[in-house]
Coordinates of C-alpha atoms (C1' of nucleotides) in Angstrom, one line a residue:
Chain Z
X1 CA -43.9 54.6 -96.5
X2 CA -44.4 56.7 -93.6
X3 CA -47.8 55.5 -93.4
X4 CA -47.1 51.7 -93.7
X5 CA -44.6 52.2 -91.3
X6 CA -47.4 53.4 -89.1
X7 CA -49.7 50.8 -90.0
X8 CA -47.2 47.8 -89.3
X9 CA -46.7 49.3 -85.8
X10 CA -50.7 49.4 -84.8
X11 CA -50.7 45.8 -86.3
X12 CA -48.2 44.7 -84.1
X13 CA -49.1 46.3 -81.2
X14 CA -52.8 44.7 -81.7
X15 CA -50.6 41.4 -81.7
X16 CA -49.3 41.9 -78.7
X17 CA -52.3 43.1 -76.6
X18 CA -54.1 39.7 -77.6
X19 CA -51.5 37.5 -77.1
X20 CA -50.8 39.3 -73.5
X21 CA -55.0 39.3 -72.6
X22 CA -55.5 35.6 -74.5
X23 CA -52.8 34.3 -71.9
X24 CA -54.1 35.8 -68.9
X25 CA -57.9 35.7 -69.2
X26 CA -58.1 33.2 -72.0
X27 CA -60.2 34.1 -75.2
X28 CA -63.7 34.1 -73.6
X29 CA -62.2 37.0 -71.9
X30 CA -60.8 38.8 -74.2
X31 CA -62.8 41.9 -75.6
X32 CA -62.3 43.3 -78.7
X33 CA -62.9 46.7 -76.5
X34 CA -60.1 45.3 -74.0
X35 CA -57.8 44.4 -77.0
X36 CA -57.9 48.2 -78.4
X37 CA -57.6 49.9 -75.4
X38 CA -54.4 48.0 -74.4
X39 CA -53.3 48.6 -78.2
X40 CA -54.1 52.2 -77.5
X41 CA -56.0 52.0 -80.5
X42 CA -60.0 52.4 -81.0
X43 CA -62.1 49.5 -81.7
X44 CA -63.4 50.2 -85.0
X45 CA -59.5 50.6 -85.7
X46 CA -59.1 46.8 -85.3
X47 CA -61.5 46.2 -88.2
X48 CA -59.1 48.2 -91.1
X49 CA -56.3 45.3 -90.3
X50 CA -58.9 42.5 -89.1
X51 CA -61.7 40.6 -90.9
X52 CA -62.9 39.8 -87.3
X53 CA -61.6 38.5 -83.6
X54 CA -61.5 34.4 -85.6
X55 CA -59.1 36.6 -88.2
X56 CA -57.4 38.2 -85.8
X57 CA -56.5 35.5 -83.4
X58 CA -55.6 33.2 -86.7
X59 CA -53.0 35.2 -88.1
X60 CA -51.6 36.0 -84.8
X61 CA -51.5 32.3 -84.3
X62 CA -49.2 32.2 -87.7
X63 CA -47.1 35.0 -86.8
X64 CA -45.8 33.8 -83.8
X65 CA -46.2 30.3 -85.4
X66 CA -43.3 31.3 -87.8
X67 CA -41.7 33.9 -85.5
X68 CA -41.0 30.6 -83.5
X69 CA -40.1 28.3 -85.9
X70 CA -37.6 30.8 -88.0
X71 CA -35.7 30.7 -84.6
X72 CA -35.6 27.4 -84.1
X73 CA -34.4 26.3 -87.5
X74 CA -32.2 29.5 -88.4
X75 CA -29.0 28.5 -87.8
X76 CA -29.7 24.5 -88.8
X77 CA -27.6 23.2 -91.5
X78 CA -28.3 19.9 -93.0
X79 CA -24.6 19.2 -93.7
X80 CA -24.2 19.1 -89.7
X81 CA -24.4 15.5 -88.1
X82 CA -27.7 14.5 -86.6
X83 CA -27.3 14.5 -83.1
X84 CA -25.6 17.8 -83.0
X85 CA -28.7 19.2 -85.0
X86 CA -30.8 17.9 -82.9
X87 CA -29.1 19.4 -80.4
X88 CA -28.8 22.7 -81.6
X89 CA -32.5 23.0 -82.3
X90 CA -34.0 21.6 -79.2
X91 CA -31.9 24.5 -77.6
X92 CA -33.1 27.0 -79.7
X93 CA -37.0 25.9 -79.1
X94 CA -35.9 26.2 -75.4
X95 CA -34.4 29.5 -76.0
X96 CA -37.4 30.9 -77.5
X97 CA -40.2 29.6 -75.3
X98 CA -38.6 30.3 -72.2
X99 CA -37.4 34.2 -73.4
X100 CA -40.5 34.7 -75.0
X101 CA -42.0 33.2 -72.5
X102 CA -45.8 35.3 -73.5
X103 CA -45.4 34.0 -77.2
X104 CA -44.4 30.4 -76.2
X105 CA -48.2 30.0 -73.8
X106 CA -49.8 31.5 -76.7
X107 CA -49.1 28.9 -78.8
X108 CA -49.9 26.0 -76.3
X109 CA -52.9 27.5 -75.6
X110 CA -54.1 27.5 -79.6
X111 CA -52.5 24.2 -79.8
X112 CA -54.4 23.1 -76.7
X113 CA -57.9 24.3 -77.7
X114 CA -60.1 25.1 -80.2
X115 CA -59.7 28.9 -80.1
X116 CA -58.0 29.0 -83.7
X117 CA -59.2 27.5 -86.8
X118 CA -58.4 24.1 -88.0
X119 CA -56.9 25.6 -91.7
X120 CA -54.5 27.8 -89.7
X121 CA -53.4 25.2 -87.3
X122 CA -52.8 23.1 -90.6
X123 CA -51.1 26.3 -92.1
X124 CA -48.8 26.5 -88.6
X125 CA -47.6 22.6 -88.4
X126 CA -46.2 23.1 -91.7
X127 CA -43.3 25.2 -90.0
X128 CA -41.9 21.8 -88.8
X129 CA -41.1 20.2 -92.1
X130 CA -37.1 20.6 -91.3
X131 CA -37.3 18.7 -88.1
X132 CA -38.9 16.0 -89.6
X133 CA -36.6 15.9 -92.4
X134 CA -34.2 15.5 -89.5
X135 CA -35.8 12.7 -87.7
X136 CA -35.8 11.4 -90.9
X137 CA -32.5 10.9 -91.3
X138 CA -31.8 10.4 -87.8
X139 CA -33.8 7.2 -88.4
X140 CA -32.5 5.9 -91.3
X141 CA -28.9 6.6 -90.0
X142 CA -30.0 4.4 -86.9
X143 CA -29.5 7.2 -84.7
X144 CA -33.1 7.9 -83.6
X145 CA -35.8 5.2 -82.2
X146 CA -37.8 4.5 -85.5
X147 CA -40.8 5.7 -84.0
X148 CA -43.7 8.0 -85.0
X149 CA -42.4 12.0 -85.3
X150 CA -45.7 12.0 -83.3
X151 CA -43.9 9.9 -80.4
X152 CA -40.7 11.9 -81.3
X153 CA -42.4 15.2 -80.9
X154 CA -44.3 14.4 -77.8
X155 CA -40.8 12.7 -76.5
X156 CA -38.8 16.1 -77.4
X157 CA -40.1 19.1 -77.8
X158 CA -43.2 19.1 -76.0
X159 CA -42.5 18.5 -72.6
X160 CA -40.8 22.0 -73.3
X161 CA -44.7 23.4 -73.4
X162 CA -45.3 21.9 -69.7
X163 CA -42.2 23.5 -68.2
X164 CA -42.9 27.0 -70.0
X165 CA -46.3 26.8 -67.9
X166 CA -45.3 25.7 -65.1
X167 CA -42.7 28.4 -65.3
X168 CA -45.1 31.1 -66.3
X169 CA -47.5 29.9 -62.8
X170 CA -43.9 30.1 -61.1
X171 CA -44.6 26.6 -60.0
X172 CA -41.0 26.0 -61.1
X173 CA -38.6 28.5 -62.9
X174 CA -36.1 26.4 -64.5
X175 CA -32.2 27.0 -64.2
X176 CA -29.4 26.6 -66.6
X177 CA -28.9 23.7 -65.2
X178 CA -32.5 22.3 -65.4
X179 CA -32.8 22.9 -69.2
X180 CA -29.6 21.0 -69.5
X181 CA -31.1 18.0 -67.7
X182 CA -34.4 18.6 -69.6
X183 CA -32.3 17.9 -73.0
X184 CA -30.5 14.9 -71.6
X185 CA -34.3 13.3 -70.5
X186 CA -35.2 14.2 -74.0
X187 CA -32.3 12.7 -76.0
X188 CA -32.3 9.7 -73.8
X189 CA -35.5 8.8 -74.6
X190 CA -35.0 8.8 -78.9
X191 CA -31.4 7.8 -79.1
X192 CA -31.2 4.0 -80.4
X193 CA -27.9 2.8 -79.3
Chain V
X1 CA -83.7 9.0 -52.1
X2 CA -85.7 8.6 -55.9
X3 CA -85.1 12.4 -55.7
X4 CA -81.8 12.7 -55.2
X5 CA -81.0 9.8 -57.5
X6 CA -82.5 12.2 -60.2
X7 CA -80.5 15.1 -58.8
X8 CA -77.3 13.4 -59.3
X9 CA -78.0 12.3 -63.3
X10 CA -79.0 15.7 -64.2
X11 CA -75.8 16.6 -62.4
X12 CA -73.6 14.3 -64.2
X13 CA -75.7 15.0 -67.5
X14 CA -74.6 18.7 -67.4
X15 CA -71.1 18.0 -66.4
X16 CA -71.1 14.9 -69.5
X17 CA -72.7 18.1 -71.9
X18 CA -69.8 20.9 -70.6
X19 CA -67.0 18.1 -71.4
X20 CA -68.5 17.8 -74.5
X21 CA -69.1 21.4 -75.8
X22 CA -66.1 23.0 -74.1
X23 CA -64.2 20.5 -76.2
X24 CA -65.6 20.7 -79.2
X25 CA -66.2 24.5 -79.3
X26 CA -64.1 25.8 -76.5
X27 CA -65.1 27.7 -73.6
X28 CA -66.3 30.6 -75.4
X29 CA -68.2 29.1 -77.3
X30 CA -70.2 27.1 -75.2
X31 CA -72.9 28.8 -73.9
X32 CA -75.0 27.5 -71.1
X33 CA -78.3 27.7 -73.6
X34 CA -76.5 25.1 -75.9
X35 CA -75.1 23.5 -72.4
X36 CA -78.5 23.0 -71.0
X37 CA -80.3 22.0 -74.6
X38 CA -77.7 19.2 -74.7
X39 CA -78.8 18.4 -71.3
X40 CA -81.9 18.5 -71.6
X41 CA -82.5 20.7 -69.4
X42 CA -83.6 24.1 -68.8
X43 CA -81.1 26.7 -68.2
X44 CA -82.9 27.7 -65.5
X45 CA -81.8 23.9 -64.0
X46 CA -78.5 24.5 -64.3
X47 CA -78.5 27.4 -61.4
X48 CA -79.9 24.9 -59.0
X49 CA -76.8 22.6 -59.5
X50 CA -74.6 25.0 -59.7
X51 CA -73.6 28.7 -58.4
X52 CA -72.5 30.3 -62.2
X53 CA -70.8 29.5 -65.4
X54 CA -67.5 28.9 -63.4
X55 CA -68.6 27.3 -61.1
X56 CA -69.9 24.7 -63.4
X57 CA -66.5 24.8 -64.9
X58 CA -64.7 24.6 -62.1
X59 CA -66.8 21.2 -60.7
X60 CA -66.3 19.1 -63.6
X61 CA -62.7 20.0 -64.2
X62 CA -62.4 18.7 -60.2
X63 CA -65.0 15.7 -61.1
X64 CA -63.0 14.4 -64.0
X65 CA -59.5 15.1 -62.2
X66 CA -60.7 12.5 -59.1
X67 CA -62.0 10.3 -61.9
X68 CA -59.0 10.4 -63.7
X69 CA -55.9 9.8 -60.4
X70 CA -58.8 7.9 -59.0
X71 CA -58.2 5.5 -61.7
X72 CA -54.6 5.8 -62.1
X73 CA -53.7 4.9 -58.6
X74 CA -56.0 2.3 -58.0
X75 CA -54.3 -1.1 -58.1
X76 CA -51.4 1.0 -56.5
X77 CA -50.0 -0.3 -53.7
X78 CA -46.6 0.8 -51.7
X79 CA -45.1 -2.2 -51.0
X80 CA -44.2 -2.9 -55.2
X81 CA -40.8 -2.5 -56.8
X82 CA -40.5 1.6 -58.6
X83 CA -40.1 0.2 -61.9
X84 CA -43.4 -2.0 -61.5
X85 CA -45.5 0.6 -60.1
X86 CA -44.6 3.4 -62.2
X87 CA -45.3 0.8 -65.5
X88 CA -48.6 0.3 -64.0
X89 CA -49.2 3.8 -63.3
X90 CA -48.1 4.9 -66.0
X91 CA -50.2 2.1 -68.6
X92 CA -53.3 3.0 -66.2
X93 CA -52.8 6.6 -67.5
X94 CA -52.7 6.2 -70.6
X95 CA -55.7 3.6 -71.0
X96 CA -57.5 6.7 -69.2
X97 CA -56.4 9.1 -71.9
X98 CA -56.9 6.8 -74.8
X99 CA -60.5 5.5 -73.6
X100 CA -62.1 8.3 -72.2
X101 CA -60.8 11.0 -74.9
X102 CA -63.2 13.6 -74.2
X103 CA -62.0 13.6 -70.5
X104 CA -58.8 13.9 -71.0
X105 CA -58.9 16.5 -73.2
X106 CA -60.9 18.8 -70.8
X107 CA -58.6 17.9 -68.7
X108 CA -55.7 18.9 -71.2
X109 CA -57.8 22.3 -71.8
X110 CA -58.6 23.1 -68.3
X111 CA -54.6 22.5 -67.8
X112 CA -53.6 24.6 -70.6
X113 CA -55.8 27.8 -70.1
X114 CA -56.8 30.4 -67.5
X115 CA -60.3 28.6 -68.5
X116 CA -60.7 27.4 -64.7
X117 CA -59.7 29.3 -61.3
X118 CA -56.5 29.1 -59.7
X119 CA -58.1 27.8 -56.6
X120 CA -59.6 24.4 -58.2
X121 CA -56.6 24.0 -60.7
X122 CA -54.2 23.6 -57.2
X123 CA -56.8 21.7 -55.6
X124 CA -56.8 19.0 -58.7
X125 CA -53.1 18.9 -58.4
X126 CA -53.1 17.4 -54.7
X127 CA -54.4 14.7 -56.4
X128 CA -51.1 13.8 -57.7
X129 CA -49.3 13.2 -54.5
X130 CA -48.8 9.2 -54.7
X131 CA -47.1 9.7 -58.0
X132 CA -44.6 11.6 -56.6
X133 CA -43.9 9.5 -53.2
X134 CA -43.3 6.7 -55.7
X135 CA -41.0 9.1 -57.6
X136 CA -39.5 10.3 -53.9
X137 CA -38.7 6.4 -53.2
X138 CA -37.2 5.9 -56.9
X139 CA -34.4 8.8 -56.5
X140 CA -33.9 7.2 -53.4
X141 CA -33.0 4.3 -54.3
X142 CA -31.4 5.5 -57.3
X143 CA -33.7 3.8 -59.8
X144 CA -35.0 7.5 -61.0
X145 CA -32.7 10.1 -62.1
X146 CA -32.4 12.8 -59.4
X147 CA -34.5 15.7 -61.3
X148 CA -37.0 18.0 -60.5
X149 CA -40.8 16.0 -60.6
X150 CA -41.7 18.7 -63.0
X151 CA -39.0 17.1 -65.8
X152 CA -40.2 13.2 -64.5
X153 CA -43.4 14.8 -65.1
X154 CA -42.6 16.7 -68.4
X155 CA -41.2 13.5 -70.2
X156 CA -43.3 10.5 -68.5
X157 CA -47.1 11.5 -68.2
X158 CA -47.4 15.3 -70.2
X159 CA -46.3 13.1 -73.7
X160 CA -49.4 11.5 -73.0
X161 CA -51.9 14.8 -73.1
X162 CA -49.8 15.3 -76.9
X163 CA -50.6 12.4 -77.8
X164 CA -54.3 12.4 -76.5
X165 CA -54.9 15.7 -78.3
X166 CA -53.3 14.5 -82.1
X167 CA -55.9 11.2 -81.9
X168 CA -58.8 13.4 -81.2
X169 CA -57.5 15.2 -84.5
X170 CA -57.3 12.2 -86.1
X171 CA -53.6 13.5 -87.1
X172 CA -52.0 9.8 -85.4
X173 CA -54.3 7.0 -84.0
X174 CA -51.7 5.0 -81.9
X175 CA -51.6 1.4 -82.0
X176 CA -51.3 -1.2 -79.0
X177 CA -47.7 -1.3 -80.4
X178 CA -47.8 2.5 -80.2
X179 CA -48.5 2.9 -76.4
X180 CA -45.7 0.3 -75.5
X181 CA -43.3 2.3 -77.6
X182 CA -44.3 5.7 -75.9
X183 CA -43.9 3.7 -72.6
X184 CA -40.3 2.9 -73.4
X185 CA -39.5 6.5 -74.2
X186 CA -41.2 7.6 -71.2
X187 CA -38.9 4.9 -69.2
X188 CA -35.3 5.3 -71.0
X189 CA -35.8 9.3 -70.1
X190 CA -36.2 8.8 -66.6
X191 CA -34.4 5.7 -65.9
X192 CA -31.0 6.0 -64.2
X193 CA -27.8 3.8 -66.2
Chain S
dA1 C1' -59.0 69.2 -101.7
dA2 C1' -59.4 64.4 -102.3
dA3 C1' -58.4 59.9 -100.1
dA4 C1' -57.2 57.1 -96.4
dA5 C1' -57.0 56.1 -91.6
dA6 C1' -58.8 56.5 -87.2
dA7 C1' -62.1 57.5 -83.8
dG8 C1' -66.2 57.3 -80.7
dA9 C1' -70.8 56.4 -80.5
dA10 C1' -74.5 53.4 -82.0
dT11 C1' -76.5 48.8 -83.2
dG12 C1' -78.2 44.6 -82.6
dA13 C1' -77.3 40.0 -81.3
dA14 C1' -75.9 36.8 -77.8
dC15 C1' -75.3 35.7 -73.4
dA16 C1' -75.4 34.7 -68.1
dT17 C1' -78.5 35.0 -64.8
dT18 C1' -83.1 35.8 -62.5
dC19 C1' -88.1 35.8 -62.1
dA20 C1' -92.8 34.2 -62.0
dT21 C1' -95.2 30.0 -62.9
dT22 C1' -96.0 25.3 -63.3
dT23 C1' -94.9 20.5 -62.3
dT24 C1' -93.3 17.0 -59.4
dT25 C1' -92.3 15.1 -55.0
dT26 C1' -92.9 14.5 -50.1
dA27 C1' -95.3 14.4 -46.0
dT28 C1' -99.6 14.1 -43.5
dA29 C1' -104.2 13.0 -42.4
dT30 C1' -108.0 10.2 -43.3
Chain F
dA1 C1' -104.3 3.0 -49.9
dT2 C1' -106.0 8.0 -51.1
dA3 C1' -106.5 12.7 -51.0
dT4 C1' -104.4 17.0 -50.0
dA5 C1' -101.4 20.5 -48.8
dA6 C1' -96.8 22.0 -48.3
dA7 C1' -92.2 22.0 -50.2
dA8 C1' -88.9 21.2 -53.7
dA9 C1' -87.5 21.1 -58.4
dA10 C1' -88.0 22.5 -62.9
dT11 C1' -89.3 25.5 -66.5
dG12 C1' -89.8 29.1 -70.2
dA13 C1' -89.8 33.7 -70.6
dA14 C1' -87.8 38.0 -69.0
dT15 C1' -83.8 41.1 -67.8
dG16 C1' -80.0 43.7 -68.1
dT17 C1' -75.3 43.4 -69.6
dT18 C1' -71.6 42.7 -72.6
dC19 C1' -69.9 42.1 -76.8
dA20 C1' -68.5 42.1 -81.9
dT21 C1' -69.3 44.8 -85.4
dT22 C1' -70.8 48.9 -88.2
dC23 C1' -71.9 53.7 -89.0
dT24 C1' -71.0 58.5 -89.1
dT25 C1' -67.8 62.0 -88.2
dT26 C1' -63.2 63.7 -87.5
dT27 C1' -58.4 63.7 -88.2
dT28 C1' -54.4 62.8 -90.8
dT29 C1' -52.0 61.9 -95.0
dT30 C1' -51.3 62.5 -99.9

DNA sequence: AAAAAAAGAATGAACATTCATTTTTTATAT
DNA sequence: ATATAAAAAATGAATGTTCATTCTTTTTTT
C-alpha cells in the first residue's frame, strides 16, 4: 500500500510538471528530460507509468478531462428546473477554469491542437453527456433556442476558454462582477422567450 | 522584377506548406524537412526567407492575421448604423473562418498556444482596433451592453474559432441556416433590451 | 535474498541550421 | 542580339545538438 501510495504521488506529480511546461512552452518544448526534472523524478522513471510522451500527454488530457467535468456536474440534479441547472453548472465550469486556472489552458490547448490523439479527445467529449441531456430538455421544454449543442456549446461554455486565456496573459483578470455579466451574455444568447 | 516575383511565391509557398503541416500535425511535428519537401524546396531555401523556425512561425501567423482583419473590415465604413456594421463584420468573419479553414485554424492554434512569440501575437492583435471603435460607439449610444470588449469578444467572434475547429473535425458541418443562427446568438448576447 | 522501482548514463534517431557547390539571374561589353 | 563575368539564389549534403527511449546498475521494498 505504502508503495502504491508512493507510486500515485510520482504519477501525479509527472501530471503536473507537464501540464505546467505544456502551458508555458507548449509541447514542442516540452522534454521528457524537462518533465522529470520538474517531477523530481529521473527520466527513465517516466517510462514505469508511461508507454511514451503521446501516452503520457493522453491520459493527462483524460484526467483533467474528468477532473473537470466531475466538478461541473457534481452537484447537478436532473429533478432541478432547467434554467437553474444551467445555471448552476455554467458556474461551476467558471469555478474550475478560473481556480484551476493551469488545468483549464491545458485543456484548450489539447482541444485547440493536435497535441493529443484523436481516440482520447473522443474518450474526453464523452464527459459532457449530462449537459446535453440538459439542453435536451431545455429544448423540448421550449426553454433553450433549438439549436445545435454545437451552437449551444460555442454560445456557453466556450467563450469561458477565451477569458481563462486572456486571464492567464493578464490581458484581463475577470471580477465577480465580470463572471456575472459573462453568464448573463451567455444565457441571453440560448433562452427562447 | 521576374526575380523577385519568384521570391515572393516560394515565400507564400512555405507559408501555404507551414499552415498546412502545423495544422495537421502540430508544431512539433512539423519539421522544416517535411516543411520544405511540401514546398518544394530545399531546406536550405527556407533560411534565405526567413531567420529560424520561429521566425517562419511568427511571419505567417502575422501574414494570415492581416489577411484575415484585412478582409473583415473591408467594406467597413464609419458612417453606418452599430447594428449594420457589426452584422457585416461579423458575416465577413465568419465567411473567412468557414472558406479559408486551414487559416483560421492556424490562426485558432497560434491563439491558443505559446507556439508564437509574445511580441508578434500583440502585434496581430492591433489589428483589431476598428472592431472595437465600432464597439466604443455602440456602448455609447447604448445599442451594446456596457461590458468589457473581452466578453463582446468572448460571445460574438471567439464562438466562431469553436465552430471553425468542430467542422475541420467533421464533428458539425454548419449550414447557411447554421451561420445565421450563430449570428443571432452572437447578437441577442450583446444587444442591449 | 528475491523482486520491484528508480536512477543515471548510453543510444540512436530526428532535427534545425550551416556549409560548400551548383544553378540561375543580372549586368556589361562586344 | 550574344557572350561573359559577377552576383544572387538555390541546393544537397554535412554538422552538431537535442531528444525520446532503452540499458545497466543501484536502491528500495517485500
Amino acid at each position: 500500500m505504502a508503495k502504491l501510495q508512493k507510486s500515485i504521488e510520482k504519477k501525479e506529480a509527472l501530471i503536473n510538471a507537464t501540464i505546467a511546461l505544456v502551458n508555458n512552452d507548449g509541447f514542442h518544448a516540452a522534454p521528457m528530460s524537462k518533465i522529470a526534472k520538474m517531477a523530481n523524478v529521473s527520466p527513465a522513471t517516466i517510462y514505469l507509468y508511461f508507454e511514451s510522451k503521446q501516452d503520457l500527454v493522453n491520459q493527462t488530457y483524460l484526467e483533467v478531462k474528468n477532473a473537470f467535468t466531475t466538478y461541473a456536474f457534481e452537484a447537478y440534479d436532473e429533478q432541478m428546473a432547467v434554467e437553474a441547472s444551467f445555471k448552476m453548472i455554467w458556474f461551476r465550469i467558471a469555478e474550475f477554469k478560473f481556480r484551476d486556472c493551469e488545468r483549464g489552458l491545458f485543456l484548450a490547448q489539447c482541444d485547440n491542437t493536435p497535441m493529443i490523439d484523436e481516440e482520447s479527445r473522443q474518450e474526453g467529449i464523452k464527459n459532457l453527456k449530462p449537459l446535453l441531456d440538459l439542453w435536451k430538455k431545455g429544448k423540448e421544454q421550449g426553454i433553450i433556442k433549438p439549436v445545435s449543442d454545437y451552437l449551444l456549446y460555442a454560445y456557453t461554455v466556450n467563450p469561458l476558454s477565451y477569458l481563462m486565456m486572456v486571464k492567464k496573459r493578464n490581458a484581463f483578470v475577470p471580477t465577480e462582477e465580470n463572471i456575472n455579466e459573462a453568464y448573463q451574455l451567455a444565457w441571453d444568447s440560448i433562452k427562447l422567450t
